[in-house]
XYZ file of C-alpha atoms in Angstrom:
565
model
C 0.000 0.000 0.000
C 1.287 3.317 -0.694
C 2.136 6.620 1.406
C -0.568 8.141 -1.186
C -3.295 5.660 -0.033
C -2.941 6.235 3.717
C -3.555 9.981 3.609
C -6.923 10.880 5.216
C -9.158 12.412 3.290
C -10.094 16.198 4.224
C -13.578 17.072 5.594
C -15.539 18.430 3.109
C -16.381 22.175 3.507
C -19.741 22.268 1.664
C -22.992 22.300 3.797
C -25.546 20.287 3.298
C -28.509 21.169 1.143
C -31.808 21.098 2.658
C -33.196 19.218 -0.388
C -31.301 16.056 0.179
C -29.849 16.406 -2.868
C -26.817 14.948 -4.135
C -23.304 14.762 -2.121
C -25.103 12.486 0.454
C -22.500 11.118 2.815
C -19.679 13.339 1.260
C -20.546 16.802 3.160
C -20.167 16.867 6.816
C -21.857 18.993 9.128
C -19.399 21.026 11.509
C -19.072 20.754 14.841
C -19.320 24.545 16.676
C -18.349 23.972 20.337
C -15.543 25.254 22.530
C -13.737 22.070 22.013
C -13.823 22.280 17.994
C -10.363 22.419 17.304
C -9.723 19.659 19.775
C -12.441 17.002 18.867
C -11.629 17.661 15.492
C -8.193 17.125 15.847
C -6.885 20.740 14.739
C -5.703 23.853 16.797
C -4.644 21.717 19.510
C -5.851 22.953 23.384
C -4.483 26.461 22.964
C -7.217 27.473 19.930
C -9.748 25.552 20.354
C -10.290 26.339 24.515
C -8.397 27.959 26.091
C -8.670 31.645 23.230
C -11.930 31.468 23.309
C -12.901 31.185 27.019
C -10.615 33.990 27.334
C -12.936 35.781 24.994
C -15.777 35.093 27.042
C -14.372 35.978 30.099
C -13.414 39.204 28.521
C -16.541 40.243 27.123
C -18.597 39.168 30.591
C -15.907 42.044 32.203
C -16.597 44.454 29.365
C -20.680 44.385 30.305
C -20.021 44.164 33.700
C -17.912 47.883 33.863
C -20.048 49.492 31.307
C -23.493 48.832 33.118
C -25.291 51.763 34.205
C -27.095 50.635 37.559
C -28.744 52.752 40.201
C -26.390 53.235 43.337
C -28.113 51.551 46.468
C -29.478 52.873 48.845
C -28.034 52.578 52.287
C -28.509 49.704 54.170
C -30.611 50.161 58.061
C -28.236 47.292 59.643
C -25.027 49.349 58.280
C -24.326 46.901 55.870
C -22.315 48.633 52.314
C -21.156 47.355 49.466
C -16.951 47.250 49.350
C -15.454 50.398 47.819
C -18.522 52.622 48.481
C -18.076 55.772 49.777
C -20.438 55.006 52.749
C -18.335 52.037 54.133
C -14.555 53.661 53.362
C -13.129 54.166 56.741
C -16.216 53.117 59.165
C -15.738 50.010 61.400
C -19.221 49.021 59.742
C -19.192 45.508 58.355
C -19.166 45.762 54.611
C -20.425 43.273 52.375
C -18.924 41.697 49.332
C -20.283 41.278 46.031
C -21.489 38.138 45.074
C -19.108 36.232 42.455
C -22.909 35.644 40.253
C -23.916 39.220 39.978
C -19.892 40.480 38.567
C -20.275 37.639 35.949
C -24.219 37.680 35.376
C -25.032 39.878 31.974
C -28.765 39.865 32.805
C -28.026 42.783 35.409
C -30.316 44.494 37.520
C -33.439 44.552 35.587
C -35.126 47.443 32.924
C -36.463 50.769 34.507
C -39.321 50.613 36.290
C -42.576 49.849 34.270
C -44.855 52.786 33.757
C -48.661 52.691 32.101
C -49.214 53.611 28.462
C -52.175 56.155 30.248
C -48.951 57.447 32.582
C -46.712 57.913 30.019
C -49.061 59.532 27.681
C -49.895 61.965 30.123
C -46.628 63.027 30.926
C -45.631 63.740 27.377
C -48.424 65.644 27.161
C -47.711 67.983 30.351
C -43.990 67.930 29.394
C -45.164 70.005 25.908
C -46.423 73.089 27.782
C -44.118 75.800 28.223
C -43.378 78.145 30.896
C -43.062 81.907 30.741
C -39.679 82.131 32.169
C -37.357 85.257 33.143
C -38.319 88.309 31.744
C -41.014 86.638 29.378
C -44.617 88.101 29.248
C -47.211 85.490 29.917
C -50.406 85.593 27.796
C -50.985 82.105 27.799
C -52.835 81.667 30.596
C -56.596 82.513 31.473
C -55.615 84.646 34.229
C -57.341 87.634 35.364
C -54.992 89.963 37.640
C -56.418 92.796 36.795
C -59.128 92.850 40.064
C -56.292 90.891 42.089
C -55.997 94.027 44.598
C -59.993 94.142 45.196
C -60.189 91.024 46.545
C -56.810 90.995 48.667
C -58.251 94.457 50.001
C -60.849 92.283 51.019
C -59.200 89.653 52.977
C -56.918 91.724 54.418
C -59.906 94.103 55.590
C -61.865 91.204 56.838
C -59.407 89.148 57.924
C -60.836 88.904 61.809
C -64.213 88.435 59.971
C -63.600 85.028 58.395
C -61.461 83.777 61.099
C -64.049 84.161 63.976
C -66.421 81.526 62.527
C -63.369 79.348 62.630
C -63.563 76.620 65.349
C -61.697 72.814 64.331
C -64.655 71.616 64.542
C -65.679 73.300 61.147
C -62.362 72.691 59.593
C -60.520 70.056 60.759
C -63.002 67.207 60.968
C -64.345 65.308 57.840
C -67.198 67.533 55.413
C -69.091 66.181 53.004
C -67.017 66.068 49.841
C -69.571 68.094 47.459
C -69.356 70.775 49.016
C -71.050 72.986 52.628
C -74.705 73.667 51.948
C -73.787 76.836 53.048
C -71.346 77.637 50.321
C -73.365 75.983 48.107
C -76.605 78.849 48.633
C -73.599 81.585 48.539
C -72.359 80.561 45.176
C -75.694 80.387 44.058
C -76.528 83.977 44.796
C -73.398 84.877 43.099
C -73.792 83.403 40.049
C -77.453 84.824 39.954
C -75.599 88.188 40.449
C -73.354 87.154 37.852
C -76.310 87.432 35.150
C -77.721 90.218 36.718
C -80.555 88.741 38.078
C -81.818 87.039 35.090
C -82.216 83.378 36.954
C -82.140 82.206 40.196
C -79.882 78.685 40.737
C -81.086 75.877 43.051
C -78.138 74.981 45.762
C -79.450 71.515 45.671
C -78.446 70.948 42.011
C -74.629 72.348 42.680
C -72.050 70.086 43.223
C -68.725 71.800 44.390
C -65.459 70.589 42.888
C -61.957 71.551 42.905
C -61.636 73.215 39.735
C -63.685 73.458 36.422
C -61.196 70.638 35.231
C -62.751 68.558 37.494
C -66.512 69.382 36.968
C -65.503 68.665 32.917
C -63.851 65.528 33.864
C -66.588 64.380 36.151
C -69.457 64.878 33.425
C -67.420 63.029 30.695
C -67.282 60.380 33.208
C -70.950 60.248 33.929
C -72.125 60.566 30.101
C -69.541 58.977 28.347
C -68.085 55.615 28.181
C -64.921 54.915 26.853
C -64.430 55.299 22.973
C -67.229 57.960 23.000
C -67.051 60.724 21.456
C -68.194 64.664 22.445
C -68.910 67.337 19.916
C -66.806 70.448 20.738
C -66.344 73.955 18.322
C -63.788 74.545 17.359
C -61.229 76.974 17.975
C -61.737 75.964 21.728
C -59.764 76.188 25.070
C -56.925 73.421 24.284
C -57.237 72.724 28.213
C -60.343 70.294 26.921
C -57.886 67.715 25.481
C -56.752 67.219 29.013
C -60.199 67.747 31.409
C -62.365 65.125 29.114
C -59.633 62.622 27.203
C -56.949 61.865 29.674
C -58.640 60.078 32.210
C -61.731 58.901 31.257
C -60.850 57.399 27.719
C -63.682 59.453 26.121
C -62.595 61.588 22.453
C -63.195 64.873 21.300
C -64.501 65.581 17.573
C -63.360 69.113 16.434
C -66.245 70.623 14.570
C -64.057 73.310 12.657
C -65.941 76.997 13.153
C -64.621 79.972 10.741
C -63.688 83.288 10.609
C -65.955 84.287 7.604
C -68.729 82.958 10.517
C -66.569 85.012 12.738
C -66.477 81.447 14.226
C -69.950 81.249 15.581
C -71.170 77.217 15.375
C -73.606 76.008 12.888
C -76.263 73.113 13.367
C -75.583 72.272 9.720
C -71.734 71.683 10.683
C -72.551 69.398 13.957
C -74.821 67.448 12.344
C -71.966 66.618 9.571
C -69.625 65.545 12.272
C -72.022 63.204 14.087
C -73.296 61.947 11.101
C -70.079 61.136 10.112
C -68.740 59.724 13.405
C -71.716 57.619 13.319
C -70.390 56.293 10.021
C -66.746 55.737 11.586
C -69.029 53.778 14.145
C -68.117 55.983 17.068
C -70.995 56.806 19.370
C -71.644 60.644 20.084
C -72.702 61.515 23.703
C -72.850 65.024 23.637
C -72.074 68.599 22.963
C -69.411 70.924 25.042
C -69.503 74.482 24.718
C -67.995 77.711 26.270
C -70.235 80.520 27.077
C -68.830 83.334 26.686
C -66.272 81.197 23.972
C -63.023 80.984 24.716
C -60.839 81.654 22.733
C -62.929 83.737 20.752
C -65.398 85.664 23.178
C -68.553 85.419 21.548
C -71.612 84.527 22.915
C -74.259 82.677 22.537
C -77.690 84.071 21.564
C -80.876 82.605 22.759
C -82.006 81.179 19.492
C -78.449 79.969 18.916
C -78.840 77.575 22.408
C -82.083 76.806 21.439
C -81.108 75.844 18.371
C -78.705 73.382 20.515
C -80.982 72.204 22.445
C -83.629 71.034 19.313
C -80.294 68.967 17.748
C -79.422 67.710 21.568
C -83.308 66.436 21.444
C -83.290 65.288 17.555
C -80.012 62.872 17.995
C -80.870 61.846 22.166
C -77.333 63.769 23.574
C -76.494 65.940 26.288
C -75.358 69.625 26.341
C -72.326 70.611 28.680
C -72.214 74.133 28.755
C -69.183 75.962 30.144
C -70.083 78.952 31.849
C -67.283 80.203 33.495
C -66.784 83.624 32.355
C -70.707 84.405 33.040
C -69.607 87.182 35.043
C -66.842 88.521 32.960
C -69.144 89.157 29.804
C -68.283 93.284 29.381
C -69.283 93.973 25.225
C -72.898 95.309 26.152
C -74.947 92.159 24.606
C -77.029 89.961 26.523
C -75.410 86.431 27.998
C -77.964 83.789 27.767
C -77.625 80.974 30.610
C -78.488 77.783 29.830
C -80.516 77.642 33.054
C -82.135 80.680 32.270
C -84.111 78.541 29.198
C -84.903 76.199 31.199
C -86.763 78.719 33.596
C -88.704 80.551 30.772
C -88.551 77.596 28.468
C -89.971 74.346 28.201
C -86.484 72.074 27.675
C -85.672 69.052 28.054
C -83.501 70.162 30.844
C -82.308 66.220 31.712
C -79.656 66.802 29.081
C -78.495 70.313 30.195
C -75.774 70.344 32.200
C -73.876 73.738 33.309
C -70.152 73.968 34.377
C -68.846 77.095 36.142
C -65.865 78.247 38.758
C -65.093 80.832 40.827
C -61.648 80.797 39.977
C -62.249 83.472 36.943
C -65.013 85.487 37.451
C -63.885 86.189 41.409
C -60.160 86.477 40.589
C -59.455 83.319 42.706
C -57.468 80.659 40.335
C -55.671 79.416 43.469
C -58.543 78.587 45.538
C -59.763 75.637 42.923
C -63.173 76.154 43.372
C -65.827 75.138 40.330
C -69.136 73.021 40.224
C -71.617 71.420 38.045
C -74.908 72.581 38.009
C -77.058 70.000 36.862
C -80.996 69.238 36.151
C -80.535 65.574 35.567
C -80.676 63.911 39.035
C -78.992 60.967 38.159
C -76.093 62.855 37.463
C -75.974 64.963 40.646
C -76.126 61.749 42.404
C -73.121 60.398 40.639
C -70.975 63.463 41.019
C -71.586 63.758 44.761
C -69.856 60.404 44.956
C -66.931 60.987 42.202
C -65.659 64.392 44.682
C -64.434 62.221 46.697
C -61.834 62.485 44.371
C -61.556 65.910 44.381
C -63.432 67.983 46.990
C -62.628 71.416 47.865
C -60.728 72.158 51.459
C -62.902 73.112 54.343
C -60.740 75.898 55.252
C -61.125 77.645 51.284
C -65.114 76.957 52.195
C -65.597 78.694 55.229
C -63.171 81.945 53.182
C -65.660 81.630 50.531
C -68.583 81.662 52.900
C -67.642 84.635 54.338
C -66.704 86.373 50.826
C -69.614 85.873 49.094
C -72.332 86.888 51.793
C -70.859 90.392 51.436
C -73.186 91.671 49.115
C -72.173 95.016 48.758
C -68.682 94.039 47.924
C -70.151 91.345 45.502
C -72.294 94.117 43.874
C -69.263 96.379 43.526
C -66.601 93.746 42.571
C -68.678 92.323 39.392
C -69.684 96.097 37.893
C -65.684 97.331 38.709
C -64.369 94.002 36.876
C -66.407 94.326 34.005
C -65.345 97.831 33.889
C -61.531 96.249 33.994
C -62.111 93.685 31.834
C -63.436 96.259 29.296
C -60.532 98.853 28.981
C -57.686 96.327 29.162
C -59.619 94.993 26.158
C -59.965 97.908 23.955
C -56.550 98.806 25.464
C -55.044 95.682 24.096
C -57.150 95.654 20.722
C -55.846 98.945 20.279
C -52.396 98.385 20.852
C -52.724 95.151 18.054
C -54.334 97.453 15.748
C -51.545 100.058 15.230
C -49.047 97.299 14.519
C -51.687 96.079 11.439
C -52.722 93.042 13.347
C -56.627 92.585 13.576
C -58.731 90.765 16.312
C -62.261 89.470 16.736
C -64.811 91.372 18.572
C -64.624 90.104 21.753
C -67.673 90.419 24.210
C -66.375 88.127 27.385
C -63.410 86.926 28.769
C -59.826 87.551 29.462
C -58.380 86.362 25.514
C -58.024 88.465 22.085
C -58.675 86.274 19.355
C -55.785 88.001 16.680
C -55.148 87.197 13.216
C -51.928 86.963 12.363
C -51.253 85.600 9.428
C -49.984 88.488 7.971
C -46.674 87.683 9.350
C -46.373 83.572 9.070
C -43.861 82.684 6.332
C -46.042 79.955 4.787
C -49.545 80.162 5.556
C -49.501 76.470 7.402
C -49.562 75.395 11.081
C -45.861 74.751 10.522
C -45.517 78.805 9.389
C -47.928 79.650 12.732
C -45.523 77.572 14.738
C -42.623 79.546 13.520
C -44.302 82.881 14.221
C -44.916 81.647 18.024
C -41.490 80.553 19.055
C -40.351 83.631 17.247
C -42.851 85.538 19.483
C -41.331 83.856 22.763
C -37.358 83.765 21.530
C -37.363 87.756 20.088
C -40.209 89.367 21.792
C -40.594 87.511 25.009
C -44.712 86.640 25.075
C -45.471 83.973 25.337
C -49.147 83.074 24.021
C -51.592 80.073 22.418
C -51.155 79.063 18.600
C -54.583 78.928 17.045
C -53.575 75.096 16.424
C -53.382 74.365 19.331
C -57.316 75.770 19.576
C -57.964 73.250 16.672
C -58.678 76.042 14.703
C -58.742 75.012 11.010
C -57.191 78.561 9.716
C -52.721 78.849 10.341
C -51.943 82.591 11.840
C -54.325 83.009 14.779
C -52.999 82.962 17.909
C -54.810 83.266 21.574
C -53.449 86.795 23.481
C -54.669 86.555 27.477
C -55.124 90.564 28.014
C -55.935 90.060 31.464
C -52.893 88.443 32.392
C -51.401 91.408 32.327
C -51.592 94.979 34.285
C -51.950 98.308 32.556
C -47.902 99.338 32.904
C -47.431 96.533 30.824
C -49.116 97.594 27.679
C -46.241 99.903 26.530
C -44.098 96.471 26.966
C -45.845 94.050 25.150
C -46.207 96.951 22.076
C -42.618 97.354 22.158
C -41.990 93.159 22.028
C -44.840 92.795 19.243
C -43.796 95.570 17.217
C -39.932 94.154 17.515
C -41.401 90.597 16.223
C -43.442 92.515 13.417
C -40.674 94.563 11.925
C -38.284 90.904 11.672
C -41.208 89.677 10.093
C -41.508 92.173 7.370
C -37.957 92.319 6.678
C -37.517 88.445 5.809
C -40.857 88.917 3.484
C -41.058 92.013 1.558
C -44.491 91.704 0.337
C -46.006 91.772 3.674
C -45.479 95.285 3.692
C -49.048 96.999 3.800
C -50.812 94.971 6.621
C -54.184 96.569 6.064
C -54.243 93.897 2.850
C -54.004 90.855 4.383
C -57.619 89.547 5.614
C -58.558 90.450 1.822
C -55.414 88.429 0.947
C -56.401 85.680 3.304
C -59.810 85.645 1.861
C -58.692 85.644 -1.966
C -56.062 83.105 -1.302
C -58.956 80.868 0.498
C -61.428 81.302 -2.518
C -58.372 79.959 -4.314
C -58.281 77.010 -2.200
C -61.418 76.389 -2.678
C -62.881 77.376 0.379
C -62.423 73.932 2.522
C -59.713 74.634 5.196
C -55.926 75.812 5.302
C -54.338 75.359 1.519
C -50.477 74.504 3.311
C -47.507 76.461 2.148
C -49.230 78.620 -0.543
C -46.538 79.351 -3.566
C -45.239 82.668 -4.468
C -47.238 82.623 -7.691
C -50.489 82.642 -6.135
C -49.850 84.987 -3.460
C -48.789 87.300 -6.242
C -52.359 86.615 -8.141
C -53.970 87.423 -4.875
C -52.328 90.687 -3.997
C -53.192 91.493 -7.330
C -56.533 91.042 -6.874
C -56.790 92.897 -3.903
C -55.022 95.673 -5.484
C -57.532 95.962 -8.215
């Protein structure tokens, strides 16, 4: 036999086929273990062990000093970890680390688990900006202009309020809706509030700690979740939070606009329901604002009527947010809901009325709203959810005391509305001489202003632009309309009563700063007076159904023209 015939054959490096195919016993599978080079008689001990153990080892050390883990806490028997700076030169015993946890690569376990509601929410808070140093805050419904009326007040009275004070009366448990007592005071304010025009029953008030809560509480009690309410829009963005974040229900814009001067149509909620009922989403009711914030209209009689007939028609409630009842200061009538449904024959079981003290009293810090239902059912059920968030007994028995002074109650809602009324022509008038025009408004502490004269594409990416401008180079900070859900890019939300009369030569000075930038990056901005005739050309353009994006240069040329001729 020759050398040639007793040379091994190699191993055959082709894998095996998973068809069976061909090369049957001629491919061999390898063998992938620490051990390969040994078993299969190659590399010898060195390559085939002990390299890559050592690799192993390594890597396990790698993990081990590049793992982030929270320090511990100390121990109550004095026990540390070695090396810590706790245990360095104490006589406390210090224990070792186990051998398992250096050489373990599972570690110790992912951050702590937070809820898809939890984390939602705290996006959502973590998106709303602050004022800051030196910034002007307009975003907030605020009123400070009748601040010093009321702290005259308490400081006047304070011996007054405090007598009644015993720990009986504030210390021990009270019902959670609210002191009957407080609830008969509010009452006769908010009939004072209207001037007279209805009186309110205390036994349909249910006191909560904020209008937040009263909104949150009837979305619970109409609503289940993956309903739907019907809300105008522009509208306070604070509903996103009060009726979706908690109780799972949705909101369905209905888009309101400015050639309506964005008064609500029955023709445009009845498209929305219609088509939610398409979507298969069930509609539970209507949420207004009367006065309307942002835009300060209000509601005329036939108007809530007119609500009432489609609340009938299609079997849903009405939740009508009154808070700004007593800040109404443009001369026209404000309509309660509960004044229909004294003079009217309603269907007042689907009438529901939210309202706060926290506005029209100048007393945001006191978190003091209600509901003011007809529906007893509903009463019943909100009694039991403030349990959850009743107001203090201590802010009751204040309030007690405030509000039965009826000749400061008389002369604190005519001097407001007085307040309220100058810092808004004020204001208006200030917006006006730098070209920028505002809806008429005839309640509450916002301007509703148009600027789209000064976005550089006429988009809610162009509005965005013009509000961090506003808070980087001016130094206000206010509301984009989008974040109103209005339909139409360049209005934006200005809280006038946020501010104090020396600060109207300020804010001109910011706005007219942001407004000359503005016209220097686009020359054809120039003549301000044009542009709600350009808006309205460039939206006939469109075609008249919503915001046309980033409008090109070409037909913003073709509408100046227009307006020109």
């Amino acid at each position: 036999m020759t050398q040639q015939a007793h040379k091994p054959k190699p191993i055959s490096k082709t894998p095996s086929g998973g068809g069976g195919g061909g090369g049957g016993g001629k491919a061999a599978m390898r063998i992938i273990v620490p051990l390969q080079g040994v078993v299969q008689g190659r590399g010898g001990l060195v390559l085939g062990s002990v390299i890559p153990c050592a690799l192993f080892y390594f890597l396990q050390l790698y993990l081990k000093r590049n793992r982030t883990s929270p320090p511990s806490p100390p121990s109550e028997h004095g026990v540390v970890e070695v090396g810590s700076e706790e245990g360095a030169g104490s006589g406390l015993l210090q224990r070792t680390v186990s051998t398992r946890s250096l050489m373990s690569p599972r570690g110790s376990g992912g951050p702590a688990h937070v809820s898809i509601r939890g984390g939602s929410v705290a996006k959502a808070a973590e998106e709303g900006g602050s004022g800051g140093d030196g910034v002007l805050e307009m975003g907030l419904d605020e009123n400070k202009l009748s601040y010093a009326l009321v702290g005259d007040w308490m400081q006047e009275n304070a011996m007054l309020w405090a007598e009644g004070w015993n720990m009986t009366g504030i210390a021990t448990y009270q019902p959670s809706d609210g002191l009957m007592q407080l609830k008969v005071a509010v009452a006769e304010f908010m009939s004072e509030a209207v001037e007279r025009a209805v009186s309110f029953n205390p036994s349909q008030i249910v006191l909560t700690s904020g209008a937040s809560s009263a909104i949150e509480m009837l979305s619970f009690c109409l609503a289940d979740p993956g309903n739907a309410f019907l809300v105008p829009s522009p509208y306070n963005p604070g509903f996103d939070r009060d009726v979706k974040w908690r109780t799972g229900v949705e909101i369905i814009p209905v888009p309101c606009r400015s050639a309506d001067n964005f008064n609500v149509s029955i023709t445009a909620l009845d498209r929305a329901f219609n088509q939610a009922k398409k979507r298969g989403q069930k509609v539970r009711g209507v949420i207004i604002s009367n006065p309307s914030n942002p835009i300060g209209n209000l509601f005329t009689r036939e108007a809530l009527l007119d609500l009432v007939d489609f609340a009938r028609d299609k079997n849903i409630h009405i939740i009508s947010n009154e808070i700004f009842a007593g800040s109404s200061y443009g001369g026209e009538e404000f309509v309660s809901f509960a004044e229909l449904a004294e003079s009217v024959d309603i269907d007042c079981d689907r009438v529901h009325i939210v309202y706060d003290l926290s506005n029209d009293l100048c007393l945001p810090g006191f978190r003091t709203g209600l509901i003011y239902s007809f529906n007893k059912h509903v009463v019943a059920a909100a009694r039991k959810l403030t349990r959850f968030s009743s107001v203090s007994a201590p802010t009751q028995r204040i309030l007690v005391s405030l509000l039965s002074d009826a000749k400061f109650i008389e002369n604190y809602i005519k001097t407001n509305r007085e307040k309220l009324r100058r810092a808004s022509a004020l204001f208006v008038a200030v917006l006006e001489e730098l070209g920028i025009e505002c809806m008429k408004s005839r309640g509450g502490f916002c301007c509703w202003a148009d600027m789209s004269c000064l976005i550089r594409s006429y988009s809610e990416k162009g509005e965005l632009e013009l509000g961090d401008k506003l808070l980087s180079v001016g130094k206000v900070n206010v509301t984009p309309g989008s974040l109103c859900h209005c339909i139409e890019p360049g209005w934006f939300r200005f809280c006038f009563a946020a501010l104090s009369e020396d600060d109207f030569p300020v804010i001109m000075d910011r706005l007219r700063k942001v407004t000359e930038t503005c016209k220097l990056r686009h020359g054809w901005l120039m003549d301000l007076r044009l542009q709600p005739m350009i808006r309205k050309t460039m939206t006939i353009f469109s075609g008249g159904y919503g915001p046309m994006g980033v409008v090109p240069w070409r037909t913003r040329n073709l509408a100046l023209k227009c307006c020109n001729a």
